[in-house]
Tab-separated table of C-alpha atoms and ligand atoms in Angstrom:
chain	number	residue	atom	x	y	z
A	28	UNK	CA	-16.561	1.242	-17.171
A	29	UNK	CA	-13.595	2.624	-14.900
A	30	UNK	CA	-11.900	-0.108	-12.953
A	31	UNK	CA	-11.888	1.006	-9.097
A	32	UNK	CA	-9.072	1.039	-6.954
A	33	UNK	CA	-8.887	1.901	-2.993
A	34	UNK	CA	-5.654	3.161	-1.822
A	35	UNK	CA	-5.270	3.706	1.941
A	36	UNK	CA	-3.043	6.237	2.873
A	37	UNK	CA	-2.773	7.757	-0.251
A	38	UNK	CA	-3.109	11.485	0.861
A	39	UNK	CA	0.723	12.041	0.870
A	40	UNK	CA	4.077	9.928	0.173
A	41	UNK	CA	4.460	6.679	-1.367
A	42	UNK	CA	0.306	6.259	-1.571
A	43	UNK	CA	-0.015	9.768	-3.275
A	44	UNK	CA	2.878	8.550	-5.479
A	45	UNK	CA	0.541	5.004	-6.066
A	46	UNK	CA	-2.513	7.300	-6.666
A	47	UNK	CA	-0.986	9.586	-9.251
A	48	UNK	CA	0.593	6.542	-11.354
A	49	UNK	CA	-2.779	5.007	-11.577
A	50	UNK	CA	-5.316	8.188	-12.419
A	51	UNK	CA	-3.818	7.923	-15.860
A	52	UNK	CA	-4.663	4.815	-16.673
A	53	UNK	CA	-8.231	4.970	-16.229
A	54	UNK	CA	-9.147	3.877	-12.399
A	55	UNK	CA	-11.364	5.448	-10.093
A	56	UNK	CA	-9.707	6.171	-7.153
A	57	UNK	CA	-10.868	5.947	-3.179
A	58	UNK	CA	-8.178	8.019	-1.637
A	59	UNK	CA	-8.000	6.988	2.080
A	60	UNK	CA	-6.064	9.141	4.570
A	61	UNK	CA	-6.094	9.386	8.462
A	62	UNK	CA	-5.609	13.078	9.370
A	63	UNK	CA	-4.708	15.163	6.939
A	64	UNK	CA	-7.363	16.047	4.347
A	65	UNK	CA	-6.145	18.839	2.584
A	66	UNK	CA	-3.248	16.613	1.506
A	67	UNK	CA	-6.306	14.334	0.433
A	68	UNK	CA	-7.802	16.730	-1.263
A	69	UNK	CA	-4.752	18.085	-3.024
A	70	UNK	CA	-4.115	14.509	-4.223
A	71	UNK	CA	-7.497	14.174	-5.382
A	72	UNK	CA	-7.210	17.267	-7.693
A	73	UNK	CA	-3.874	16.181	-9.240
A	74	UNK	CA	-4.873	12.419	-9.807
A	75	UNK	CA	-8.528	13.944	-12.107
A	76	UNK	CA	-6.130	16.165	-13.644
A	77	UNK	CA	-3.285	13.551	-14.375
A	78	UNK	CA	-5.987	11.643	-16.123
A	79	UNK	CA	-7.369	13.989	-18.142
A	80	UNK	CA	-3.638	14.927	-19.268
A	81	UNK	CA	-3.894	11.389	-20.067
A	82	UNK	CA	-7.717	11.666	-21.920
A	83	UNK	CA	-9.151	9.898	-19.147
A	84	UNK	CA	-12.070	10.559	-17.543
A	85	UNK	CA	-12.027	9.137	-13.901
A	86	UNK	CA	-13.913	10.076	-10.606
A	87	UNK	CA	-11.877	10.439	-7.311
A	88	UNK	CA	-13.038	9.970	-3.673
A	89	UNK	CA	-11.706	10.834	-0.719
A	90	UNK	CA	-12.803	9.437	2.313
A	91	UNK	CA	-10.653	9.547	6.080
A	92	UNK	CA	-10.844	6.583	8.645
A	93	UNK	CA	-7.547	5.151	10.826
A	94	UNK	CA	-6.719	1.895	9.367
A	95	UNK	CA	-6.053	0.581	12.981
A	96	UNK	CA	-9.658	0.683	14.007
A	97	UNK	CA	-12.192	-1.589	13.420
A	98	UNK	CA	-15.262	0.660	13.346
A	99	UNK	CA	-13.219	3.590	10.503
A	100	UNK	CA	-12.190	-0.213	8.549
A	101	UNK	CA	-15.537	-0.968	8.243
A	102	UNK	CA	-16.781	2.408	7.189
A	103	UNK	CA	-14.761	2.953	5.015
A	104	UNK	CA	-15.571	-0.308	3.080
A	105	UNK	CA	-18.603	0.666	3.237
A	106	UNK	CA	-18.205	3.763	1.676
A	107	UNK	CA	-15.742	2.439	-1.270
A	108	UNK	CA	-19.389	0.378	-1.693
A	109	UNK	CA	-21.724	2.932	-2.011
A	110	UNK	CA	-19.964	5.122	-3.741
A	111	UNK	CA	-18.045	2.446	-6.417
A	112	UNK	CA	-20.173	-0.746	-5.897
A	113	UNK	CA	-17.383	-2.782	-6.632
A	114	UNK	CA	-13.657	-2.586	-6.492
A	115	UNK	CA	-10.837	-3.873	-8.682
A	116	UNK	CA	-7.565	-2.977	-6.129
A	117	UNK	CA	-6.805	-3.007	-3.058
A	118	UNK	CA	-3.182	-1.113	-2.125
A	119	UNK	CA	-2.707	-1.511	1.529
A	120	UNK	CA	-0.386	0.979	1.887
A	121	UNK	CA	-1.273	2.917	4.929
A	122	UNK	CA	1.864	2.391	7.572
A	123	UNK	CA	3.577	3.974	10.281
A	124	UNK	CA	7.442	4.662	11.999
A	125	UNK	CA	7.236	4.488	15.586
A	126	UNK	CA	7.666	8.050	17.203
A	127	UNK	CA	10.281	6.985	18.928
A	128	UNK	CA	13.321	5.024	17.083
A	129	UNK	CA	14.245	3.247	20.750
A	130	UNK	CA	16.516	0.158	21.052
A	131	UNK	CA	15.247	-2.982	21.495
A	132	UNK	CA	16.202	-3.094	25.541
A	133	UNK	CA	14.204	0.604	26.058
A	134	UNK	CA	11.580	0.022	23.334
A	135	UNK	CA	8.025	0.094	24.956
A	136	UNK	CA	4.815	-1.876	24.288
A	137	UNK	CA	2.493	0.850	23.882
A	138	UNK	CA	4.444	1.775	20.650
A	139	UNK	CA	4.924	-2.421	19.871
A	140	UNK	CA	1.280	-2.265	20.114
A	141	UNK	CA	0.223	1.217	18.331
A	142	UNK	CA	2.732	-0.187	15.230
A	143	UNK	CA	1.381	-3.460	15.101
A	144	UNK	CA	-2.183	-2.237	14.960
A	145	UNK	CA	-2.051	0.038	12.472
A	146	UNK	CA	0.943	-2.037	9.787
A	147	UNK	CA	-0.078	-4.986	10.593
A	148	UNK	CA	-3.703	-5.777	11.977
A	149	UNK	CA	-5.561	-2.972	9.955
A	150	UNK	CA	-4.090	-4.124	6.678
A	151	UNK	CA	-5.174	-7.883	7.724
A	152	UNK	CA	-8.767	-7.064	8.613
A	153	UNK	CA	-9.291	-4.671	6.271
A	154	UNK	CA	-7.715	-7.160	3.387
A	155	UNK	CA	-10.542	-9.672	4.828
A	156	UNK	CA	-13.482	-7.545	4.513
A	157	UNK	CA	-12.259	-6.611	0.420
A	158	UNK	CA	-11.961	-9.564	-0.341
A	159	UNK	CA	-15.268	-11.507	1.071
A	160	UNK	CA	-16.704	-8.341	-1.073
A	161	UNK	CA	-14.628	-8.986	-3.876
A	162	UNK	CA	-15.177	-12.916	-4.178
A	163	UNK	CA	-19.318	-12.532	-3.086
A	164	UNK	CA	-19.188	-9.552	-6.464
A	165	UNK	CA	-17.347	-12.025	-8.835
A	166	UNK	CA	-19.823	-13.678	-10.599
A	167	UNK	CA	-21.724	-10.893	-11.266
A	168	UNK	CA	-18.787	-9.314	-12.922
A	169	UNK	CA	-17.670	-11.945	-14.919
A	170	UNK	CA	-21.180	-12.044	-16.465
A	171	UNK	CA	-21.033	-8.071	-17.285
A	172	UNK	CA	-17.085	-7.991	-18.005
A	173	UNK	CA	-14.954	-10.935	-18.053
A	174	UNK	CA	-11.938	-8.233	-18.518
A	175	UNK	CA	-12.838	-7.229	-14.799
A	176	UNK	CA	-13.293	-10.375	-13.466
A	177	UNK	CA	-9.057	-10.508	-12.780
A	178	UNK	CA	-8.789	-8.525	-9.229
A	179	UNK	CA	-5.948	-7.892	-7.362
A	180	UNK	CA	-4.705	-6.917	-3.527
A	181	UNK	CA	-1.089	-5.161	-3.006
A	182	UNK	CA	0.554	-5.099	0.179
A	183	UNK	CA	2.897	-2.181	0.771
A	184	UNK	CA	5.730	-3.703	3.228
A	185	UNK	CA	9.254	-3.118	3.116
A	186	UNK	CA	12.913	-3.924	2.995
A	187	UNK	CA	12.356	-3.891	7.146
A	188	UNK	CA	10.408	-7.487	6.706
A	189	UNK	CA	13.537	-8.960	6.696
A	190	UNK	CA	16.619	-6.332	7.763
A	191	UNK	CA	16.843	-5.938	11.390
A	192	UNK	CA	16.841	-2.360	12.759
A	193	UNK	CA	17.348	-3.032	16.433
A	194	UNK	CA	16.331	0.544	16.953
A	195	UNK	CA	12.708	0.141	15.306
A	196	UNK	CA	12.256	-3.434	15.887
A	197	UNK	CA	8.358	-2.292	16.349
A	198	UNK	CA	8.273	-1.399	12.738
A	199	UNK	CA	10.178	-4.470	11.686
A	200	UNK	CA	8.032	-7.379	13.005
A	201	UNK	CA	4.770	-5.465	11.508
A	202	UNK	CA	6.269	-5.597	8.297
A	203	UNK	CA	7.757	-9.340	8.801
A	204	UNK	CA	4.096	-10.267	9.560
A	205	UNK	CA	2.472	-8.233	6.266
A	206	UNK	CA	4.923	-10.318	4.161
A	207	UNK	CA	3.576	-13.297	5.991
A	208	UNK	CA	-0.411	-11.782	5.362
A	209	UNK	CA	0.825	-11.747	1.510
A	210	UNK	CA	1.450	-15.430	1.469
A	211	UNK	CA	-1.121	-16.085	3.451
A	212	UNK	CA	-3.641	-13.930	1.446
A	213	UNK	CA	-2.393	-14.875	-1.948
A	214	UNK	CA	-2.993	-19.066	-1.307
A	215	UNK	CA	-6.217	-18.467	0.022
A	216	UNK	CA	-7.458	-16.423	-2.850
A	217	UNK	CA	-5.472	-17.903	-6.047
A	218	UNK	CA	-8.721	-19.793	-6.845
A	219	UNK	CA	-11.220	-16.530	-6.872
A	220	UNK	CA	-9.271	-14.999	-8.806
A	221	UNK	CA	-7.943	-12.672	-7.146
A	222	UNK	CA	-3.863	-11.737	-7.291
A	223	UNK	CA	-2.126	-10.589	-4.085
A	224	UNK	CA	1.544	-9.259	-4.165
A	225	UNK	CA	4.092	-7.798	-1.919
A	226	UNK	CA	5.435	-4.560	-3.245
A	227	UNK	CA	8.794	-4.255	-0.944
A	228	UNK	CA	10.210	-0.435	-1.325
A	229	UNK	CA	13.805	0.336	0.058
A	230	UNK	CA	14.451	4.082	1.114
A	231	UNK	CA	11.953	6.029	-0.288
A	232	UNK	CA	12.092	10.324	-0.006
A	233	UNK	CA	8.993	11.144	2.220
A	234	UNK	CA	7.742	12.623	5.361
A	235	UNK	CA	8.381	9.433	6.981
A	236	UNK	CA	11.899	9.430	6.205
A	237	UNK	CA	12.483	13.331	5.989
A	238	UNK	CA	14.036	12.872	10.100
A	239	UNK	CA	16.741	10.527	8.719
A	240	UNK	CA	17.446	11.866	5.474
A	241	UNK	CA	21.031	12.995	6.451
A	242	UNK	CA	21.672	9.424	7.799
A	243	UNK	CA	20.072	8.286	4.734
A	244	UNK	CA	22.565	10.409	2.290
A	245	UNK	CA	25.760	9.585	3.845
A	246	UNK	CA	24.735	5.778	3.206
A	247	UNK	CA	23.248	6.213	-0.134
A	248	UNK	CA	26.174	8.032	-1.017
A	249	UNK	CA	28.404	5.247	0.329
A	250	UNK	CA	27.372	2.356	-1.855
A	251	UNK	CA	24.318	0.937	0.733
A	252	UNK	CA	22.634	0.022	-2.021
A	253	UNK	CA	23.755	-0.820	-5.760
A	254	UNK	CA	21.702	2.018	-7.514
A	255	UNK	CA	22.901	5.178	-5.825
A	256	UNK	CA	19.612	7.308	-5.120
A	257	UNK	CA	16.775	8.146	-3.070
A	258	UNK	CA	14.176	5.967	-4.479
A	259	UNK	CA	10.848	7.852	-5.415
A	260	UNK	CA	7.096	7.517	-4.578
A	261	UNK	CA	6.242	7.428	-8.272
A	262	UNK	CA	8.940	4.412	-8.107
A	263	UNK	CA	6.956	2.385	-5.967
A	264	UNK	CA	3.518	3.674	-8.050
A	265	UNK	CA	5.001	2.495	-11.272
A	266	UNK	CA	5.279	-0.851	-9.641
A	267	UNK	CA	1.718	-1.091	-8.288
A	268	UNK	CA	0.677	0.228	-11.965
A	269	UNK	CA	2.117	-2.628	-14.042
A	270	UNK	CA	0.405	-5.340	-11.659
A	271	UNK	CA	-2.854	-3.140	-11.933
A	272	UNK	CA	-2.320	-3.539	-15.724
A	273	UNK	CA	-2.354	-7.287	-15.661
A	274	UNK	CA	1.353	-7.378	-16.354
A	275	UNK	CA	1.593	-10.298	-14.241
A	276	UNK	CA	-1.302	-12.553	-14.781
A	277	UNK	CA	0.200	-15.753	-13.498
A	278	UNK	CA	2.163	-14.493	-10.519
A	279	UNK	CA	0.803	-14.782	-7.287
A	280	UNK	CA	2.376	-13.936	-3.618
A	281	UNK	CA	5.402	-12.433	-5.664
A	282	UNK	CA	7.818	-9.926	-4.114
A	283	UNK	CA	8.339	-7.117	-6.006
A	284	UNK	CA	11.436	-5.412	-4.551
A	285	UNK	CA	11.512	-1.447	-5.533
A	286	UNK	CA	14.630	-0.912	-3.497
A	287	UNK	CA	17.303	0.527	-6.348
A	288	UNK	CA	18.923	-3.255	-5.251
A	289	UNK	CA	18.710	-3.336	-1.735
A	290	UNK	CA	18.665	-6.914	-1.185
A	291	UNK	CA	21.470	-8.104	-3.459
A	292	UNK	CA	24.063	-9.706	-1.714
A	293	UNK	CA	27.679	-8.428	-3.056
A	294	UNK	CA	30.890	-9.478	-2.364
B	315	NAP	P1	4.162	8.915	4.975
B	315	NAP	O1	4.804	9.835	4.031
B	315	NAP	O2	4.315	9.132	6.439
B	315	NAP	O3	2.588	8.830	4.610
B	315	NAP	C1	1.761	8.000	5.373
B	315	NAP	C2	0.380	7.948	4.766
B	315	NAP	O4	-0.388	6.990	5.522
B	315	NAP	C3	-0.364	9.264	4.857
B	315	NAP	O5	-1.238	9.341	3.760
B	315	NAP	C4	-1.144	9.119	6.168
B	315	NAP	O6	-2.341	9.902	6.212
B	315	NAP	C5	-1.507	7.643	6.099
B	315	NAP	N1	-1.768	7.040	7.417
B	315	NAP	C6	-0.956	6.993	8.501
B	315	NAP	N2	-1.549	6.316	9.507
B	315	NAP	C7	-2.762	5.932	9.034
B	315	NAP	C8	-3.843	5.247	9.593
B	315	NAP	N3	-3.807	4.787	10.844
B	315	NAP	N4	-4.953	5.034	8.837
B	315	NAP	C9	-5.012	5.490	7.564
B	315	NAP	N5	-4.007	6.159	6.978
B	315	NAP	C10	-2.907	6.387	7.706
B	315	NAP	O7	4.667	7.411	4.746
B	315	NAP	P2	5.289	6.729	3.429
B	315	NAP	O8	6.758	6.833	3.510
B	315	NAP	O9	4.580	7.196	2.216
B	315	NAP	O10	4.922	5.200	3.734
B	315	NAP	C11	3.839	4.540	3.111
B	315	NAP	C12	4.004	3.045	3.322
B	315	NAP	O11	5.237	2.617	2.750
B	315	NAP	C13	4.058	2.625	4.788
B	315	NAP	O12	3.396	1.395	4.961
B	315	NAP	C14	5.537	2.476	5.044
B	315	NAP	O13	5.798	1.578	6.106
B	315	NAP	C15	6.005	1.933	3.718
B	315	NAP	N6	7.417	2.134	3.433
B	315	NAP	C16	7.984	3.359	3.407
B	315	NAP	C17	9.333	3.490	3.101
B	315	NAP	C18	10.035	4.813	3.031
B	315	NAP	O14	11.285	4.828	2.930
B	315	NAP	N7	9.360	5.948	3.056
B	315	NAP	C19	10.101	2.348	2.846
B	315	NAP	C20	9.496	1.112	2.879
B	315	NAP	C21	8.148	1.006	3.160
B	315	NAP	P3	-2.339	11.447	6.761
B	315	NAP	O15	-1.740	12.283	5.669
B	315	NAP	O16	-3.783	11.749	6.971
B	315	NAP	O17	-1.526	11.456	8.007
């Protein structure tokens, strides 16, 4: 049997990227998206034929519902349950810039609130419901598969949890916070089972950093970080893939920085 993986916002970017590194290595996929369906759809197509490049047989589902709300959270569980009836991953990847990159003096709380709700508190919630499903499925699964019985939750965050952007500062607390749900998450499940891990990407070519991208250049080009590129979304999928493989078995609450080096301090 297929291990099952939900991805939420996987219909384009770095969760399309995520979605596309895992079809060929066997996992049904719930491809969650908020708007754009055709994207969905198109990413649907390429993970079942990904797979079978790969001689994998896999089913893909796409269903949409905004992470933010409580109501879309809960169907959408509901649906990865009906249609999987148990699930191996969770990626909480699903995020948002604000629409406005203000500076912290004109920066409103509409968008403080619309960012926080959708990076911070859907990924929370939604974490909770998975894994009261996850830990209430686990015996059963160990019984049928003890190979299964290992299941895992990934936080997408970002090198924003801890580099201040006073012009997003929005953005940067709801990603301060998910590194906070990871350690949070990962103590309080350790004993079910169940890994949870901070993937931490650094600038990543996407829609939601197509605006900056000249910005982005001029400091890529200038040495801002140690490996000098634009870092992929099949960078950040080939990171989720090796913890889906069980590459880390006795890690727990890690950081996994995919940032081309970000972080290092030089001198
Ligand atoms: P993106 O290209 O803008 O894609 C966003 C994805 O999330 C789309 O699939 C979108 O669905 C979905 N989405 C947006 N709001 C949603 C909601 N309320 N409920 C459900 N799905 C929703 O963004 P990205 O660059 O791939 O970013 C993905 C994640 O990586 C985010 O958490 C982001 O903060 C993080 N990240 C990105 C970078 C970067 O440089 N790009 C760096 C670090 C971290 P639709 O297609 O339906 O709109």
């Amino acid at each position: 049997m297929n291990r099952t993986a939900l991805i939420t916002g996987a219909s384009r970017g770095i969760g399309r990227g995520i979605a596309l590194a895992l079809a060929p290595l066997g996992h049904d996929l719930l491809i969650n998206y908020a708007r754009n369906e055709a994207a969905a759809r198109q990413t649907a197509a390429d993970c079942l034929a990904a797979a079978r490049a790969a001689g994998r047989e896999i089913r893909v589902e796409c269903h949409r519902a905004d992470i933010a709300r409580a109501d879309e959270r809960a169907a959408l569980v509901s649906f990865a349950r009906s249609a999987f009836g148990q699930l191996d991953l969770l990626v909480n990847n699903a995020g948002i810039a604000p629409s406005v990159r203000a500076d912290l003096l004109e920066a409103t709380e509409d968008s403080f609130d619309h960012l926080i709700a959708t990076n911070l508190k859907g990924p929370c919630f939604l974490t909770q419901q998975v894994a009261r499903w996850m830990i209430e499925s686990q015996e059963r699964l160990a019984r049928e598969d003890a190979s299964r019985s290992s299941r895992k939750i990934i936080f997408i965050s970002s090198i924003s949890a801890y580099t201040a952007s006073v012009n997003r500062g929005d953005y940067c607390v709801s990603k301060a916070g998910v590194a906070m749900l990871v350690k949070l998450f990962a103590a309080r499940l350790a004993t079910h089972g169940i890994g949870v891990y901070e993937v931490r990407p650094g600038i990543i070519a996407t829609d939601m950093t197509g605006p900056v991208k000249d910005k982005y250049d001029r400091l890529i080009a200038d040495g801002l970080t140690p490996i000098r590129r634009w870092g992929t979304p099949e960078d950040v999928g080939r990171a989720v893939a090796a913890i889906a493989q069980d590459l880390l078995p006795f890690s727990t609450g890690e950081v996994i920085n995919v940032d081309g080096g970000f972080h290092l301090r030089t001198l």
